[in-house]
mmCIF file of C-alpha atoms in Angstrom:
data_model
loop_
_atom_site.group_PDB
_atom_site.id
_atom_site.type_symbol
_atom_site.label_atom_id
_atom_site.label_comp_id
_atom_site.label_asym_id
_atom_site.label_seq_id
_atom_site.Cartn_x
_atom_site.Cartn_y
_atom_site.Cartn_z
ATOM 1 C CA MET A 1 8.014 -20.665 0.802
ATOM 2 C CA ARG A 2 4.658 -19.007 1.278
ATOM 3 C CA ILE A 3 4.639 -16.224 -1.308
ATOM 4 C CA CYS A 4 2.111 -13.420 -1.093
ATOM 5 C CA VAL A 5 1.148 -11.999 -4.484
ATOM 6 C CA PHE A 6 -0.254 -8.483 -4.652
ATOM 7 C CA CYS A 7 -2.010 -7.782 -7.960
ATOM 8 C CA SER A 8 -4.976 -6.282 -9.759
ATOM 9 C CA SER A 9 -8.652 -7.034 -9.262
ATOM 10 C CA SER A 10 -9.654 -4.833 -12.206
ATOM 11 C CA GLY A 11 -11.652 -6.254 -15.077
ATOM 12 C CA ARG A 12 -10.589 -3.406 -17.395
ATOM 13 C CA ILE A 13 -6.955 -4.345 -17.924
ATOM 14 C CA ASP A 14 -5.196 -5.734 -20.965
ATOM 15 C CA ARG A 15 -5.049 -9.526 -21.342
ATOM 16 C CA ARG A 16 -1.232 -9.484 -21.092
ATOM 17 C CA TYR A 17 -1.510 -8.704 -17.358
ATOM 18 C CA LEU A 18 -3.760 -11.731 -16.823
ATOM 19 C CA ASP A 19 -1.293 -13.857 -18.789
ATOM 20 C CA LEU A 20 1.516 -12.549 -16.555
ATOM 21 C CA ALA A 21 -0.464 -13.480 -13.432
ATOM 22 C CA GLU A 22 -1.060 -16.979 -14.838
ATOM 23 C CA GLU A 23 2.629 -17.345 -15.634
ATOM 24 C CA ALA A 24 3.511 -16.281 -12.073
ATOM 25 C CA GLY A 25 1.063 -18.793 -10.593
ATOM 26 C CA THR A 26 2.432 -21.575 -12.776
ATOM 27 C CA GLU A 27 6.038 -20.769 -11.808
ATOM 28 C CA LEU A 28 5.130 -20.518 -8.122
ATOM 29 C CA ALA A 29 3.687 -24.039 -8.274
ATOM 30 C CA ARG A 30 6.588 -25.395 -10.344
ATOM 31 C CA ARG A 31 9.008 -24.206 -7.670
ATOM 32 C CA GLY A 32 6.967 -25.846 -4.902
ATOM 33 C CA HIS A 33 5.727 -22.715 -3.146
ATOM 34 C CA THR A 34 2.391 -21.882 -1.520
ATOM 35 C CA LEU A 35 0.358 -18.894 -2.736
ATOM 36 C CA VAL A 36 -1.096 -16.312 -0.373
ATOM 37 C CA SER A 37 -3.394 -13.918 -2.241
ATOM 38 C CA GLY A 38 -6.304 -11.532 -1.929
ATOM 39 C CA GLY A 39 -8.836 -14.350 -1.952
ATOM 40 C CA ALA A 40 -10.817 -13.335 -5.037
ATOM 41 C CA THR A 41 -11.605 -15.046 -8.335
ATOM 42 C CA VAL A 42 -11.545 -11.855 -10.407
ATOM 43 C CA SER A 43 -8.838 -10.496 -12.700
ATOM 44 C CA CYS A 44 -5.198 -11.177 -11.826
ATOM 45 C CA MET A 45 -6.043 -12.424 -8.336
ATOM 46 C CA GLY A 46 -8.128 -15.217 -9.800
ATOM 47 C CA ALA A 47 -5.673 -15.918 -12.613
ATOM 48 C CA VAL A 48 -2.662 -16.387 -10.331
ATOM 49 C CA ALA A 49 -4.611 -18.610 -7.916
ATOM 50 C CA ARG A 50 -6.117 -20.835 -10.620
ATOM 51 C CA ALA A 51 -2.744 -21.300 -12.309
ATOM 52 C CA ALA A 52 -1.049 -22.090 -9.000
ATOM 53 C CA ARG A 53 -3.670 -24.721 -8.148
ATOM 54 C CA GLU A 54 -3.482 -26.220 -11.644
ATOM 55 C CA GLY A 55 0.235 -26.674 -10.996
ATOM 56 C CA GLY A 56 -0.445 -28.392 -7.677
ATOM 57 C CA ALA A 57 0.243 -25.506 -5.285
ATOM 58 C CA GLN A 58 -1.654 -24.866 -2.100
ATOM 59 C CA THR A 59 -3.501 -21.529 -2.219
ATOM 60 C CA VAL A 60 -4.566 -19.366 0.694
ATOM 61 C CA GLY A 61 -6.945 -16.474 0.052
ATOM 62 C CA VAL A 62 -7.511 -13.615 2.496
ATOM 63 C CA ILE A 63 -10.503 -11.388 1.824
ATOM 64 C CA PRO A 64 -12.434 -8.797 3.864
ATOM 65 C CA ARG A 65 -16.055 -9.643 4.582
ATOM 66 C CA ALA A 66 -17.203 -6.531 2.679
ATOM 67 C CA LEU A 67 -15.545 -7.784 -0.531
ATOM 68 C CA VAL A 68 -16.688 -11.411 -0.446
ATOM 69 C CA ASP A 69 -19.545 -10.756 -2.885
ATOM 70 C CA ILE A 70 -17.956 -7.859 -4.812
ATOM 71 C CA GLU A 71 -14.688 -9.644 -5.664
ATOM 72 C CA ILE A 72 -16.289 -13.096 -5.714
ATOM 73 C CA ALA A 73 -14.511 -15.040 -2.972
ATOM 74 C CA ASP A 74 -12.222 -17.868 -4.084
ATOM 75 C CA ASP A 75 -13.893 -20.875 -2.471
ATOM 76 C CA ASP A 76 -11.326 -23.212 -4.046
ATOM 77 C CA ALA A 77 -8.613 -21.690 -1.828
ATOM 78 C CA GLU A 78 -8.168 -22.058 1.895
ATOM 79 C CA LEU A 79 -10.259 -18.935 2.463
ATOM 80 C CA ILE A 80 -9.813 -16.593 5.414
ATOM 81 C CA VAL A 81 -12.444 -13.860 5.787
ATOM 82 C CA THR A 82 -11.325 -10.810 7.786
ATOM 83 C CA ASP A 83 -13.235 -7.902 9.290
ATOM 84 C CA ASP A 84 -11.578 -5.200 7.181
ATOM 85 C CA MET A 85 -8.715 -4.282 4.836
ATOM 86 C CA ARG A 86 -6.231 -3.637 7.634
ATOM 87 C CA SER A 87 -6.756 -7.052 9.156
ATOM 88 C CA ARG A 88 -6.602 -8.561 5.643
ATOM 89 C CA LYS A 89 -3.133 -7.115 5.066
ATOM 90 C CA ALA A 90 -1.976 -8.153 8.534
ATOM 91 C CA GLU A 91 -3.150 -11.721 7.940
ATOM 92 C CA MET A 92 -1.515 -11.871 4.501
ATOM 93 C CA ASP A 93 1.727 -10.549 5.995
ATOM 94 C CA ARG A 94 1.610 -13.004 8.905
ATOM 95 C CA ARG A 95 1.125 -15.986 6.585
ATOM 96 C CA SER A 96 3.845 -14.985 4.076
ATOM 97 C CA ASP A 97 7.594 -15.499 3.756
ATOM 98 C CA ALA A 98 8.012 -13.263 0.687
ATOM 99 C CA PHE A 99 6.082 -10.781 -1.473
ATOM 100 C CA LEU A 100 5.636 -10.634 -5.238
ATOM 101 C CA VAL A 101 4.098 -7.439 -6.602
ATOM 102 C CA LEU A 102 2.479 -7.744 -10.024
ATOM 103 C CA PRO A 103 1.044 -4.813 -11.984
ATOM 104 C CA GLY A 104 -1.926 -3.358 -10.151
ATOM 105 C CA GLY A 105 -3.719 -0.219 -9.100
ATOM 106 C CA LEU A 106 -4.237 1.780 -5.935
ATOM 107 C CA GLY A 107 -4.748 -1.228 -3.651
ATOM 108 C CA THR A 108 -1.635 -2.950 -4.965
ATOM 109 C CA LEU A 109 0.427 0.204 -4.494
ATOM 110 C CA GLU A 110 -0.878 0.619 -0.957
ATOM 111 C CA GLU A 111 0.126 -2.968 -0.131
ATOM 112 C CA LEU A 112 3.530 -2.463 -1.742
ATOM 113 C CA PHE A 113 4.259 0.735 0.179
ATOM 114 C CA GLU A 114 3.329 -0.796 3.512
ATOM 115 C CA ILE A 115 5.580 -3.845 3.157
ATOM 116 C CA TRP A 116 8.340 -1.773 1.537
ATOM 117 C CA THR A 117 8.332 0.765 4.372
ATOM 118 C CA SER A 118 8.343 -1.900 7.066
ATOM 119 C CA ARG A 119 11.194 -3.695 5.260
ATOM 120 C CA VAL A 120 13.286 -0.507 5.061
ATOM 121 C CA LEU A 121 12.688 0.029 8.783
ATOM 122 C CA GLY A 122 13.921 -3.477 9.584
ATOM 123 C CA MET A 123 10.522 -4.653 10.828
ATOM 124 C CA HIS A 124 10.756 -7.750 8.632
ATOM 125 C CA GLU A 125 13.371 -9.417 6.453
ATOM 126 C CA LYS A 126 11.000 -10.938 3.924
ATOM 127 C CA PRO A 127 12.116 -10.425 0.311
ATOM 128 C CA ILE A 128 10.040 -8.252 -2.023
ATOM 129 C CA ALA A 129 10.067 -8.449 -5.824
ATOM 130 C CA ILE A 130 8.275 -6.056 -8.144
ATOM 131 C CA LEU A 131 7.533 -7.808 -11.437
ATOM 132 C CA ASP A 132 7.172 -5.186 -14.155
ATOM 133 C CA PRO A 133 7.900 -6.483 -17.663
ATOM 134 C CA TYR A 134 5.690 -3.840 -19.316
ATOM 135 C CA GLY A 135 6.979 -0.720 -17.539
ATOM 136 C CA LEU A 136 3.817 0.094 -15.581
ATOM 137 C CA TYR A 137 5.872 0.944 -12.495
ATOM 138 C CA GLU A 138 8.586 2.936 -14.305
ATOM 139 C CA PRO A 139 7.017 6.256 -13.180
ATOM 140 C CA LEU A 140 7.029 4.935 -9.607
ATOM 141 C CA GLY A 141 10.733 4.161 -9.875
ATOM 142 C CA GLY A 142 11.299 7.682 -11.196
ATOM 143 C CA LEU A 143 9.282 9.174 -8.349
ATOM 144 C CA MET A 144 11.259 7.201 -5.768
ATOM 145 C CA LYS A 145 14.546 8.389 -7.327
ATOM 146 C CA HIS A 146 13.238 11.966 -7.209
ATOM 147 C CA LEU A 147 12.304 11.559 -3.531
ATOM 148 C CA LEU A 148 15.829 10.293 -2.939
ATOM 149 C CA GLU A 149 17.361 13.285 -4.758
ATOM 150 C CA GLU A 150 15.218 15.700 -2.749
ATOM 151 C CA GLY A 151 16.188 14.096 0.559
ATOM 152 C CA PHE A 152 12.818 12.491 1.313
ATOM 153 C CA ALA A 153 14.179 8.946 1.055
ATOM 154 C CA ARG A 154 17.430 7.170 1.801
ATOM 155 C CA PRO A 155 19.566 5.345 -0.790
ATOM 156 C CA HIS A 156 18.996 1.924 0.761
ATOM 157 C CA ILE A 157 15.270 2.019 -0.065
ATOM 158 C CA PHE A 158 16.204 0.335 -3.345
ATOM 159 C CA ASP A 159 18.020 -2.439 -1.466
ATOM 160 C CA ALA A 160 14.693 -3.466 0.082
ATOM 161 C CA VAL A 161 13.045 -4.482 -3.213
ATOM 162 C CA GLY A 162 14.004 -6.277 -6.389
ATOM 163 C CA TRP A 163 12.791 -4.584 -9.584
ATOM 164 C CA THR A 164 12.426 -7.451 -12.049
ATOM 165 C CA GLY A 165 11.377 -7.830 -15.662
ATOM 166 C CA SER A 166 10.586 -11.540 -15.891
ATOM 167 C CA VAL A 167 8.809 -14.180 -13.834
ATOM 168 C CA THR A 168 12.009 -16.220 -13.531
ATOM 169 C CA GLU A 169 14.001 -13.215 -12.345
ATOM 170 C CA ALA A 170 11.308 -12.335 -9.784
ATOM 171 C CA PHE A 171 11.229 -15.819 -8.240
ATOM 172 C CA ASP A 172 15.028 -16.053 -8.283
ATOM 173 C CA HIS A 173 15.102 -12.792 -6.304
ATOM 174 C CA LEU A 174 12.550 -14.054 -3.779
ATOM 175 C CA GLU A 175 14.452 -17.305 -3.254
ATOM 176 C CA ARG A 176 17.776 -15.579 -2.506
ATOM 177 C CA SER A 177 18.668 -14.455 0.999
ATOM 178 C CA PRO A 178 17.477 -10.848 1.260
ATOM 179 C CA VAL A 179 19.762 -7.912 1.967
ATOM 180 C CA ARG A 180 19.662 -7.219 5.694
ATOM 181 C CA MET A 181 18.254 -3.778 6.373
ATOM 182 C CA GLU A 182 19.858 -1.895 9.245
ATOM 183 C CA PRO A 183 17.920 1.322 9.697
ATOM 184 C CA THR A 184 19.376 4.355 11.409
ATOM 185 C CA PRO A 185 17.506 6.562 13.901
ATOM 186 C CA GLU A 186 16.958 9.005 11.027
ATOM 187 C CA ASP A 187 15.116 6.293 9.085
ATOM 188 C CA TYR A 188 12.659 5.808 11.913
ATOM 189 C CA LEU A 189 12.020 9.521 12.290
ATOM 190 C CA GLU A 190 11.557 9.901 8.535
ATOM 191 C CA SER A 191 8.666 7.421 8.513
ATOM 192 C CA GLU A 192 6.613 9.044 11.272
ATOM 193 C CA PRO A 193 3.376 10.791 10.254
#
């Protein structure tokens, strides 16, 4: 499988998040998968890619031209440079069979919400796993449950993602056949701006 990993590029995070990214990269390689990532050498993006390559995995990095110098482009990966963030996400999506979401910030959340929404709407059947052993995304889970209670989301939104607490559990989820999403007309209307 070609697994896209969304994760942090921040240099201000605790070492445990870098260790988690390394563990994910090592497991990805051990299971014989290819990594698709944000194409940078910094923080978790760099850690997951280095660990994957050390384990023998092929790595593909997708980075916008504007971030090549800022995020320090990963020249050890098969590097694809895009015009902007939107084309970066489209290219990562196109090249991926599944998505693994590690702890991250605003960019990671934005990537998660886009693939999650399109999965709920039946626009792709690629599995998504959120790996959260330290509880960073617990408030997000609470917010999504609140949106559900208030009628802003449908119950099957939680069928579209696997909330996992370990690297093994996350990869097991990605390797299983995903739940088929069959959206209703209401689902489509709910997602319009």
